[in-house]
Amino acid sequence: MASKGAGMSFSRKSYRLTSDAEKSRVTGIVHEKLLNDYLHRIFSSPDHVPPAATSRKPLNFQNLPEHLDQLLQVDNEDEESQGQAEGRLGPSTVVLDHTGGFEGLLLVDDDLLGVIGHSNFGTIRSTTCVYKGKWVYEVLISSQGLMQIGWCTINCRFNQEEGVGDTHNSYAYDGNRVRKWNVTTTNYGKAWAAGDIVSCLIDLDDGTLSFCLNGVSLGIAFENLSRGLGMAYFPAISLSFKESVAFNFGSRPLRYPVAGFRPLQDPPCADLVRAQRLLGCFRAVLSVELDPVEGRLVEKESSEWQLQGQPTILLTLAHIFQHFAPLLRKVYLVEAVLMSFLLGIMEKGTPAQAQSLVHQVLDLLWLFMEIHYLRLTISILRHQKSRKFLLSNVLFDVLRSVVFFYIKSPLRVEEAGLQELIPTTWWPHRSSREGRESKEVNEETAEERLRRRAYERGCQRLKKRIEVVEELQVQILKLLLDNKDDNGGEASRYIFLTKFRKFLQENASGRGNMPMLCPPEYMVCFLHRLISALRYYWDEYKASNPHASFSEEAYIPPQIFYNGKVDYFDLQRLGGLLSHLRKTLKDDLASKANIVIDPLELQAATMDDLDEDDEATPAGTQRPMQALAMGGALPLPRPGWLSSPTLGRANRFLSTAAVSLMTPRRPLSTLEKVKVRTLSVEQRTREDIEGSHWNEGLLLGRPPEEPEQPLSENSLLEVLDGAVMMYNLSVHQQLGKMVGVSDDVNEYAMALRDTEDKLRRCPRRRKDILAELTKSQKVFSEKLDHLSRRLAWVHATVYSQEKMLDIYWLLRVCLRTIEHGDRTGSLFAFMPEFYLSVAINSYSALKNYFGPVHSMEELPGYEETLTRLAAILAKHFADTRIVGTDIRDSLMQALASYVCYPHSLRAVERIPEDQRIAMVRNLLAPYEQRPWAQTNWILVRLWRGCGFGYRYTRLPHLLKTKPEDANLPSLQKPCPSTLLQQHMADLLRQGSDVAPSFLNSVLNQLNWAFSEFIGMIQEIQQAAERLERNFVDSRQLKVCATCFDLSVSLLRVLEMTITLVPEIFLDWARPTSEMLLRRLAQLLNQVLNRVTAERNLFDRVVTLRLPGLESVDHYPILVAVTGILVQLLVRGQASETERATSVLLADPCFQLRSICYLLGQPEPPAPGTVLPAPDRKRFSLQSYTDYINAEELAQVEQMLTHLTFASAQAAAASLVSGTTAHPMLLEYMCAHQYRHSISNYPSLPSLQPTSEEDLCPICYAHPISAVFQPCGHKSCKACINQHLMNNKDCFFCKATIVSVEDWDKAANTSTTSSAA
């Protein structure tokens, strides 16, 4: 084997005898006296007292074993003491009792020392108990959730609700809630974090029990423990679902030993003595050199030792390791002896000398012995054979590899040394939250500036120290990703890929395993280190291959998603289930990717009988050319391993994989297709990944849209794919969680400012209040000191500029991957959903989590990236190839968020025009066919800032009642898009069916949303009035507020439509305009009547001011209705205004009083009079002059005047014609001086009501004007047109309506008379 550090290679067969002249210098053969002196020097007695040369027994390799046995003899007391200890009962090897000492469902590691909770509150104890003496054991906290760790007796009974500490004679410490438990609970100790070590100490001589955290005593927790006959205490733990720990009862050296306390499991004292003596012999070998020429021993520094193949030294080492190898099977000895020895080497000499010596030691270890549990450092990983061994057997076993790359966030800054690194703390004195920009911004004082700069210098010192650790972690990953160490076996990178894929599978949800075994905070660190190492190797490959791409241009080729070379477990694809895609897209795979699905494989995977068409040929018949495997040979019988149930269904078939493992390879002709079978992760070889000759490996099945030149090494593509999956699994969730530290700083800073303001205002004579305020000020300041230092740690480890660039790079990788996948047409459906999710979430993280320290606008290519993401969202939110409900909702929500902000909205406007128009066309599709609420919100956000009184960022009615409340809900600043509005107007004008279907769906949803809202506030009012119940379900309040917000947003969309394309409602040459206008008028009148009625239901609920209903008020909904009415009645042409007025007044629900309510008037004013000032106790648009300008108020007054006169004229005309006037108009005339206008018509006939049989039997508001064929039933045209948009059956008899004809009663009557 080779050792790079040693600069040489050697093996058992490399030693040979040479000529006599060379013997003494080269081979190291020595004479008897020198050998005797050498062996006595190496294997000296334990007390290191050399015997006299004349009295000592001559040593040679024949009697050396006997001498070694005597040297390693241990006193009988040490041998007999192992396993026997007073005060302890149970096996000498202490483990967790997985046979009977547990409650609930738990997952226990193979060594019976690690445990993971898999039920509500599982409990487990050890196999050994103690009844006398002082004892200790340690627990490594792998997750910082709910756990209770301590001691219990055998009589304690636990269940899923009660664990250790919840019963008599059981005692526990809970660092999650910082409490101690023994039936009752009190505050105790400190909060623990993942990576901490808890020491549990019990003193049965004094009857006390205490705990330590990371070696620091937390004090005595319990006293007066029950002792005596039958009282013995077991180590025990209770832990919640997914929480995990690892116990150390003494099987390895305690991390924090406590003087006077013994571990439950005794160390192997005798073996420990033997191992130390043997290592002493080995140290002697390193420090003594043979000089055969001079015939003497030469002392030298061990760091300068070089192994040169001398037989004397090799034989000596062989005897040492023959005894040393069996001892290292014990983990305790590995850590206590071997690790200490290797660390000692690293501390001596130069780094180069230490590394060289470590490599030589490892060469000897592999030459003379076989080790199963090495705990090695980065120097060990530089050793090829050790690295491969660790990758295959150790590193990915129970998260050990991930722990290498984790930097623990300290909960206690004093223990992490942050006070020394950051002596001066600082925090922002103003918040940058949305909606607070209008507040006065105080200039930074000189003192604050000095504190801020000192704090920033401390943060830089901390960051530099952390970067040293991160660089070492990246070096470890670079070693693990080395693919040039394949001499004598598989390269490290391919071992890593196999283990890494299994690691992802174990942590992926929906696979049947317990989700997320790896804590998210570990995954974040692992991802960043992996990206650094990956980009290093990617760019290194580019340097030697000019046709490859740089890491800045990286993406995942689309064929990886359908050629089956990479296992995606059961993760959802964009097009649905993989088995479904295999069946429906098999023809596309054959035509675009030259891949043929094996019917037998397909049947095994789907368990369905498929139509195999021409592929199922009879036995013995040669298949056609396109069905042959590579090489054109006859298909071989299906191997048995492919049908093995142990491989699972996913591994037995690959819909689109493309490798023939059993036939020779040759180039494919254009007519040939590839038939393939799936290989499991373990069965893949380097050739299956990287490819060779005409086998493209992972890139098999290249679509014509993809370039022929590879991007990089195929194995790096798979690593990159795994990195994207890691972000989706838990990294994004953890990035959002860590923002909580910044939020805590803002909250405490606000509390401190408020306290300081109160101190300044408090009278000096109130010393009691001043004392309390001063105490609060001190508490807040200390908490802010702690949080500001912890925030510095978070910014250095999670939100640094380098970490931001990593996430940004991952975002751009996903964007390129989606773009390339989209070009493949139908095969895009094979892409896993998480690529779209990562693109959306990583952008959200960059925008929301890394500020304000780092701005996304400073990133290279920021504008281009925004535009590319905008194009993806605009195209795929309604992509029919994407079928998953969750991912479609995510795309819709991302697009809705995108159009909220000016910079991202401008990106939407920069995408190609055809894509913008297609996006708007999809937004205008009928609402019934998709999630309409999200679509409607997108349209509303394109309009906000253009509507009537629609320029606010905070809800105006809340600012009027609570102007100083900074916690009021805020809205994004308006940023309307006139370009997208114009696209919407053009589509509504040009498409004859677009406008009616869209507006009909909007009106239907408005009717539903507002009706639901009214029904819910009725229930809320009834609940509030009941004496026996004085609360309302918060969920009901939330749904109620949502229905109200939906109603307002739908009204705003109608306002936008009427403003942009008024002819849709007012040009009655269009067949549907009149019907749409009548429906609109009907809904507007219903909303106005419900909201403006005096002391009505809406008023009463608004005055309750219930939590959760803050957005429910008159202003949002009334200004939306007013905007529609003003556009219809004031801003249009005269003819259009006349039509709108006639339809509005003709609606039976119209009330002029509702229009007067908008200006705070209880009833319509007399004609010709000036509008009086509004009553302050009433709602009035005139009270919101900060949000409604003078021009808009003038238009409302003009609308009221117009409707007032139009109402009078309509009433008068109805009296002249002898028809029945609108009842509200008659009421209006009777209440005002319009009575004199009736007297101007002395010839008016007496008021007779219109015959009921002449009114529409559906609405009873308009005369009959249409007859249905063939059934003959009648109604007005508005009612039947509205009915026919949703139903073709007769409203009365349910017969199918074939046609609708005009009906004229007078004409029909005269026709009947003539016939008579």
mmCIF file of C-alpha atoms in Angstrom, residues 164-419:
data_model
loop_
_atom_site.group_PDB
_atom_site.id
_atom_site.type_symbol
_atom_site.label_atom_id
_atom_site.label_comp_id
_atom_site.label_asym_id
_atom_site.label_seq_id
_atom_site.Cartn_x
_atom_site.Cartn_y
_atom_site.Cartn_z
ATOM 1 C CA VAL A 164 -38.617 9.769 35.014
ATOM 2 C CA GLY A 165 -39.187 12.331 37.750
ATOM 3 C CA ASP A 166 -42.970 12.133 37.583
ATOM 4 C CA THR A 167 -43.239 9.328 40.159
ATOM 5 C CA HIS A 168 -42.008 8.700 43.681
ATOM 6 C CA ASN A 169 -38.392 7.525 43.921
ATOM 7 C CA SER A 170 -37.538 8.845 40.467
ATOM 8 C CA TYR A 171 -35.552 12.022 39.965
ATOM 9 C CA ALA A 172 -34.806 13.921 36.752
ATOM 10 C CA TYR A 173 -33.260 17.043 35.259
ATOM 11 C CA ASP A 174 -34.932 18.685 32.249
ATOM 12 C CA GLY A 175 -32.664 21.147 30.445
ATOM 13 C CA ASN A 176 -35.294 21.924 27.857
ATOM 14 C CA ARG A 177 -37.602 23.503 30.411
ATOM 15 C CA VAL A 178 -34.725 24.148 32.885
ATOM 16 C CA ARG A 179 -36.409 22.311 35.751
ATOM 17 C CA LYS A 180 -35.916 19.366 38.091
ATOM 18 C CA TRP A 181 -38.598 16.755 38.623
ATOM 19 C CA ASN A 182 -39.654 14.527 41.509
ATOM 20 C CA VAL A 183 -43.467 14.324 41.368
ATOM 21 C CA THR A 184 -43.427 18.118 41.610
ATOM 22 C CA THR A 185 -41.150 20.442 39.700
ATOM 23 C CA THR A 186 -39.056 23.547 40.398
ATOM 24 C CA ASN A 187 -36.547 25.645 38.480
ATOM 25 C CA TYR A 188 -33.064 24.145 38.323
ATOM 26 C CA GLY A 189 -29.900 24.305 36.272
ATOM 27 C CA LYS A 190 -29.322 25.774 32.821
ATOM 28 C CA ALA A 191 -30.757 25.163 29.381
ATOM 29 C CA TRP A 192 -28.944 22.503 27.406
ATOM 30 C CA ALA A 193 -28.258 22.432 23.681
ATOM 31 C CA ALA A 194 -27.495 19.741 21.136
ATOM 32 C CA GLY A 195 -23.914 18.607 21.707
ATOM 33 C CA ASP A 196 -23.905 19.250 25.462
ATOM 34 C CA ILE A 197 -22.925 16.540 27.951
ATOM 35 C CA VAL A 198 -24.954 16.028 31.126
ATOM 36 C CA SER A 199 -23.272 14.293 34.054
ATOM 37 C CA CYS A 200 -25.683 12.566 36.455
ATOM 38 C CA LEU A 201 -24.219 12.090 39.937
ATOM 39 C CA ILE A 202 -25.720 10.166 42.837
ATOM 40 C CA ASP A 203 -24.204 10.091 46.337
ATOM 41 C CA LEU A 204 -25.888 7.287 48.248
ATOM 42 C CA ASP A 205 -23.648 7.848 51.265
ATOM 43 C CA ASP A 206 -25.083 11.344 51.851
ATOM 44 C CA GLY A 207 -28.392 10.728 50.055
ATOM 45 C CA THR A 208 -27.966 13.513 47.472
ATOM 46 C CA LEU A 209 -28.341 13.723 43.753
ATOM 47 C CA SER A 210 -26.840 16.406 41.473
ATOM 48 C CA PHE A 211 -26.106 17.168 37.838
ATOM 49 C CA CYS A 212 -23.345 18.820 35.814
ATOM 50 C CA LEU A 213 -23.582 20.420 32.385
ATOM 51 C CA ASN A 214 -20.388 20.272 30.330
ATOM 52 C CA GLY A 215 -18.393 19.698 33.502
ATOM 53 C CA VAL A 216 -19.916 22.637 35.411
ATOM 54 C CA SER A 217 -21.867 21.651 38.511
ATOM 55 C CA LEU A 218 -25.492 22.746 38.597
ATOM 56 C CA GLY A 219 -25.684 22.199 42.348
ATOM 57 C CA ILE A 220 -27.457 19.607 44.458
ATOM 58 C CA ALA A 221 -30.830 18.856 42.930
ATOM 59 C CA PHE A 222 -32.312 16.464 45.494
ATOM 60 C CA GLU A 223 -31.531 15.521 49.071
ATOM 61 C CA ASN A 224 -32.664 12.868 51.528
ATOM 62 C CA LEU A 225 -32.960 10.119 48.944
ATOM 63 C CA SER A 226 -34.689 6.967 50.112
ATOM 64 C CA ARG A 227 -32.075 4.368 51.047
ATOM 65 C CA GLY A 228 -32.015 1.022 52.675
ATOM 66 C CA LEU A 229 -33.305 -2.449 51.981
ATOM 67 C CA GLY A 230 -34.705 -2.817 48.473
ATOM 68 C CA MET A 231 -33.730 0.703 47.375
ATOM 69 C CA ALA A 232 -31.419 0.693 44.357
ATOM 70 C CA TYR A 233 -31.305 3.309 41.629
ATOM 71 C CA PHE A 234 -31.061 2.773 37.867
ATOM 72 C CA PRO A 235 -29.932 5.407 35.339
ATOM 73 C CA ALA A 236 -33.044 6.239 33.318
ATOM 74 C CA ILE A 237 -34.394 8.672 30.737
ATOM 75 C CA SER A 238 -37.761 9.713 29.342
ATOM 76 C CA LEU A 239 -37.776 11.470 25.988
ATOM 77 C CA SER A 240 -40.272 12.762 23.442
ATOM 78 C CA PHE A 241 -40.736 11.823 19.812
ATOM 79 C CA LYS A 242 -37.590 12.223 17.652
ATOM 80 C CA GLU A 243 -35.386 13.269 20.591
ATOM 81 C CA SER A 244 -32.093 11.379 20.835
ATOM 82 C CA VAL A 245 -29.203 10.902 23.293
ATOM 83 C CA ALA A 246 -26.158 8.673 23.765
ATOM 84 C CA PHE A 247 -25.167 7.238 27.162
ATOM 85 C CA ASN A 248 -21.681 6.678 28.517
ATOM 86 C CA PHE A 249 -21.771 4.488 31.611
ATOM 87 C CA GLY A 250 -18.007 4.037 31.494
ATOM 88 C CA SER A 251 -17.501 2.058 28.293
ATOM 89 C CA ARG A 252 -15.323 4.946 27.187
ATOM 90 C CA PRO A 253 -13.469 7.574 29.217
ATOM 91 C CA LEU A 254 -15.751 10.128 30.823
ATOM 92 C CA ARG A 255 -15.572 13.495 29.157
ATOM 93 C CA TYR A 256 -15.905 15.281 32.491
ATOM 94 C CA PRO A 257 -14.839 12.969 35.339
ATOM 95 C CA VAL A 258 -15.781 14.086 38.871
ATOM 96 C CA ALA A 259 -13.440 13.464 41.758
ATOM 97 C CA GLY A 260 -14.772 10.879 44.206
ATOM 98 C CA PHE A 261 -17.423 9.481 41.813
ATOM 99 C CA ARG A 262 -17.065 6.215 39.896
ATOM 100 C CA PRO A 263 -18.616 5.443 36.511
ATOM 101 C CA LEU A 264 -21.160 2.632 36.627
ATOM 102 C CA GLN A 265 -18.973 0.523 34.351
ATOM 103 C CA ASP A 266 -15.397 0.086 35.517
ATOM 104 C CA PRO A 267 -12.639 0.827 33.034
ATOM 105 C CA PRO A 268 -10.676 -2.197 31.807
ATOM 106 C CA CYS A 269 -7.855 -1.502 34.262
ATOM 107 C CA ALA A 270 -5.696 -4.507 33.444
ATOM 108 C CA ASP A 271 -5.983 -4.035 29.695
ATOM 109 C CA LEU A 272 -5.408 -0.319 30.165
ATOM 110 C CA VAL A 273 -2.103 -1.049 31.905
ATOM 111 C CA ARG A 274 -1.096 -3.486 29.163
ATOM 112 C CA ALA A 275 -1.976 -1.038 26.398
ATOM 113 C CA GLN A 276 -0.006 1.758 28.026
ATOM 114 C CA ARG A 277 3.026 -0.505 28.422
ATOM 115 C CA LEU A 278 2.837 -1.580 24.793
ATOM 116 C CA LEU A 279 2.582 2.016 23.629
ATOM 117 C CA GLY A 280 5.578 2.763 25.796
ATOM 118 C CA CYS A 281 7.445 0.125 23.833
ATOM 119 C CA PHE A 282 6.228 1.651 20.588
ATOM 120 C CA ARG A 283 7.411 5.111 21.691
ATOM 121 C CA ALA A 284 10.801 3.577 22.405
ATOM 122 C CA VAL A 285 10.916 2.234 18.843
ATOM 123 C CA LEU A 286 10.250 5.753 17.534
ATOM 124 C CA SER A 287 12.970 7.325 19.669
ATOM 125 C CA VAL A 288 15.785 4.748 19.198
ATOM 126 C CA GLU A 289 17.636 4.133 15.980
ATOM 127 C CA LEU A 290 19.922 1.249 15.138
ATOM 128 C CA ASP A 291 23.364 1.997 13.750
ATOM 129 C CA PRO A 292 24.637 -1.369 12.445
ATOM 130 C CA VAL A 293 27.865 0.124 11.205
ATOM 131 C CA GLU A 294 28.914 1.499 14.567
ATOM 132 C CA GLY A 295 27.098 -1.258 16.424
ATOM 133 C CA ARG A 296 25.298 1.082 18.795
ATOM 134 C CA LEU A 297 21.909 2.611 19.602
ATOM 135 C CA VAL A 298 21.245 6.246 18.701
ATOM 136 C CA GLU A 299 18.684 8.360 20.554
ATOM 137 C CA LYS A 300 16.675 10.760 18.386
ATOM 138 C CA GLU A 301 13.438 12.764 18.312
ATOM 139 C CA SER A 302 10.428 10.586 17.556
ATOM 140 C CA SER A 303 9.057 13.241 15.154
ATOM 141 C CA GLU A 304 12.066 12.595 12.873
ATOM 142 C CA TRP A 305 11.572 8.835 12.755
ATOM 143 C CA GLN A 306 11.399 7.233 9.301
ATOM 144 C CA LEU A 307 10.415 3.665 8.539
ATOM 145 C CA GLN A 308 12.998 2.309 6.127
ATOM 146 C CA GLY A 309 12.128 -1.362 5.960
ATOM 147 C CA GLN A 310 14.660 -2.610 8.500
ATOM 148 C CA PRO A 311 13.747 -6.220 9.429
ATOM 149 C CA THR A 312 14.844 -5.819 13.050
ATOM 150 C CA ILE A 313 12.462 -2.913 13.587
ATOM 151 C CA LEU A 314 9.608 -4.559 11.667
ATOM 152 C CA LEU A 315 9.920 -7.784 13.645
ATOM 153 C CA THR A 316 9.994 -5.792 16.871
ATOM 154 C CA LEU A 317 6.832 -3.905 15.850
ATOM 155 C CA ALA A 318 5.151 -7.141 14.838
ATOM 156 C CA HIS A 319 5.571 -8.475 18.374
ATOM 157 C CA ILE A 320 4.190 -5.240 19.848
ATOM 158 C CA PHE A 321 1.112 -5.125 17.629
ATOM 159 C CA GLN A 322 0.437 -8.828 18.062
ATOM 160 C CA HIS A 323 -0.470 -8.003 21.665
ATOM 161 C CA PHE A 324 -1.817 -4.518 20.977
ATOM 162 C CA ALA A 325 -4.370 -5.460 18.302
ATOM 163 C CA PRO A 326 -6.769 -7.454 20.519
ATOM 164 C CA LEU A 327 -6.783 -4.648 23.095
ATOM 165 C CA LEU A 328 -7.997 -2.060 20.576
ATOM 166 C CA ARG A 329 -11.255 -3.904 20.109
ATOM 167 C CA LYS A 330 -12.358 -2.070 23.241
ATOM 168 C CA VAL A 331 -13.546 1.460 22.569
ATOM 169 C CA TYR A 332 -12.279 2.636 25.941
ATOM 170 C CA LEU A 333 -8.704 1.745 25.026
ATOM 171 C CA VAL A 334 -8.984 3.335 21.590
ATOM 172 C CA GLU A 335 -9.966 6.664 23.103
ATOM 173 C CA ALA A 336 -7.891 6.558 26.260
ATOM 174 C CA VAL A 337 -4.690 5.173 24.768
ATOM 175 C CA LEU A 338 -4.515 5.319 20.967
ATOM 176 C CA MET A 339 -6.181 8.716 20.565
ATOM 177 C CA SER A 340 -3.990 10.223 23.266
ATOM 178 C CA PHE A 341 -0.941 8.791 21.539
ATOM 179 C CA LEU A 342 -1.910 10.207 18.125
ATOM 180 C CA LEU A 343 -2.801 13.590 19.586
ATOM 181 C CA GLY A 344 0.564 13.610 21.297
ATOM 182 C CA ILE A 345 2.231 13.095 17.929
ATOM 183 C CA MET A 346 0.340 16.061 16.468
ATOM 184 C CA GLU A 347 1.600 18.308 19.266
ATOM 185 C CA LYS A 348 5.271 17.569 18.619
ATOM 186 C CA GLY A 349 7.421 18.751 15.767
ATOM 187 C CA THR A 350 6.277 20.676 12.730
ATOM 188 C CA PRO A 351 2.884 19.954 11.105
ATOM 189 C CA ALA A 352 4.637 18.282 8.166
ATOM 190 C CA GLN A 353 6.675 16.038 10.467
ATOM 191 C CA ALA A 354 3.607 15.175 12.550
ATOM 192 C CA GLN A 355 1.566 14.330 9.477
ATOM 193 C CA SER A 356 4.352 12.168 8.065
ATOM 194 C CA LEU A 357 4.692 10.292 11.339
ATOM 195 C CA VAL A 358 0.916 9.772 11.624
ATOM 196 C CA HIS A 359 0.859 8.314 8.117
ATOM 197 C CA GLN A 360 3.651 5.904 8.984
ATOM 198 C CA VAL A 361 1.883 4.862 12.181
ATOM 199 C CA LEU A 362 -1.275 4.188 10.217
ATOM 200 C CA ASP A 363 0.645 2.176 7.677
ATOM 201 C CA LEU A 364 1.909 0.045 10.544
ATOM 202 C CA LEU A 365 -1.581 -0.309 11.977
ATOM 203 C CA TRP A 366 -2.914 -1.621 8.681
ATOM 204 C CA LEU A 367 0.128 -3.788 8.139
ATOM 205 C CA PHE A 368 0.055 -5.538 11.503
ATOM 206 C CA MET A 369 -3.555 -5.405 12.694
ATOM 207 C CA GLU A 370 -7.191 -4.858 11.805
ATOM 208 C CA ILE A 371 -9.013 -2.038 13.611
ATOM 209 C CA HIS A 372 -12.780 -1.626 13.644
ATOM 210 C CA TYR A 373 -13.330 1.593 15.628
ATOM 211 C CA LEU A 374 -10.844 4.339 14.862
ATOM 212 C CA ARG A 375 -11.648 7.839 16.073
ATOM 213 C CA LEU A 376 -9.390 9.794 13.830
ATOM 214 C CA THR A 377 -8.731 13.389 12.926
ATOM 215 C CA ILE A 378 -8.131 15.060 9.604
ATOM 216 C CA SER A 379 -4.590 13.721 9.514
ATOM 217 C CA ILE A 380 -5.985 10.205 9.644
ATOM 218 C CA LEU A 381 -8.417 10.992 6.829
ATOM 219 C CA ARG A 382 -5.475 11.954 4.656
ATOM 220 C CA HIS A 383 -4.469 8.323 4.848
ATOM 221 C CA GLN A 384 -6.179 6.602 1.925
ATOM 222 C CA LYS A 385 -6.914 3.212 3.400
ATOM 223 C CA SER A 386 -8.080 4.689 6.694
ATOM 224 C CA ARG A 387 -10.306 7.167 4.873
ATOM 225 C CA LYS A 388 -12.021 4.473 2.846
ATOM 226 C CA PHE A 389 -12.433 2.286 5.894
ATOM 227 C CA LEU A 390 -14.043 5.123 7.855
ATOM 228 C CA LEU A 391 -16.357 6.005 4.970
ATOM 229 C CA SER A 392 -17.471 2.422 4.579
ATOM 230 C CA ASN A 393 -17.880 1.481 8.225
ATOM 231 C CA VAL A 394 -17.896 4.438 10.588
ATOM 232 C CA LEU A 395 -18.546 7.963 9.339
ATOM 233 C CA PHE A 396 -22.127 7.586 8.157
ATOM 234 C CA ASP A 397 -23.095 5.379 11.078
ATOM 235 C CA VAL A 398 -25.586 7.278 13.305
ATOM 236 C CA LEU A 399 -24.719 10.795 12.039
ATOM 237 C CA ARG A 400 -21.037 10.619 12.928
ATOM 238 C CA SER A 401 -20.018 12.258 9.657
ATOM 239 C CA VAL A 402 -22.476 15.149 10.024
ATOM 240 C CA VAL A 403 -21.187 15.911 13.515
ATOM 241 C CA PHE A 404 -17.769 16.565 11.952
ATOM 242 C CA PHE A 405 -19.213 19.597 10.149
ATOM 243 C CA TYR A 406 -21.375 21.030 12.919
ATOM 244 C CA ILE A 407 -20.496 24.178 14.844
ATOM 245 C CA LYS A 408 -22.694 24.266 17.915
ATOM 246 C CA SER A 409 -24.526 27.500 18.624
ATOM 247 C CA PRO A 410 -23.927 28.431 22.270
ATOM 248 C CA LEU A 411 -26.859 29.035 24.571
ATOM 249 C CA ARG A 412 -24.468 30.292 27.234
ATOM 250 C CA VAL A 413 -22.204 32.929 25.766
ATOM 251 C CA GLU A 414 -19.891 32.963 28.780
ATOM 252 C CA GLU A 415 -18.989 29.307 28.174
ATOM 253 C CA ALA A 416 -18.199 29.939 24.513
ATOM 254 C CA GLY A 417 -15.788 32.786 25.248
ATOM 255 C CA LEU A 418 -17.938 35.351 23.466
ATOM 256 C CA GLN A 419 -17.532 37.894 26.243
#
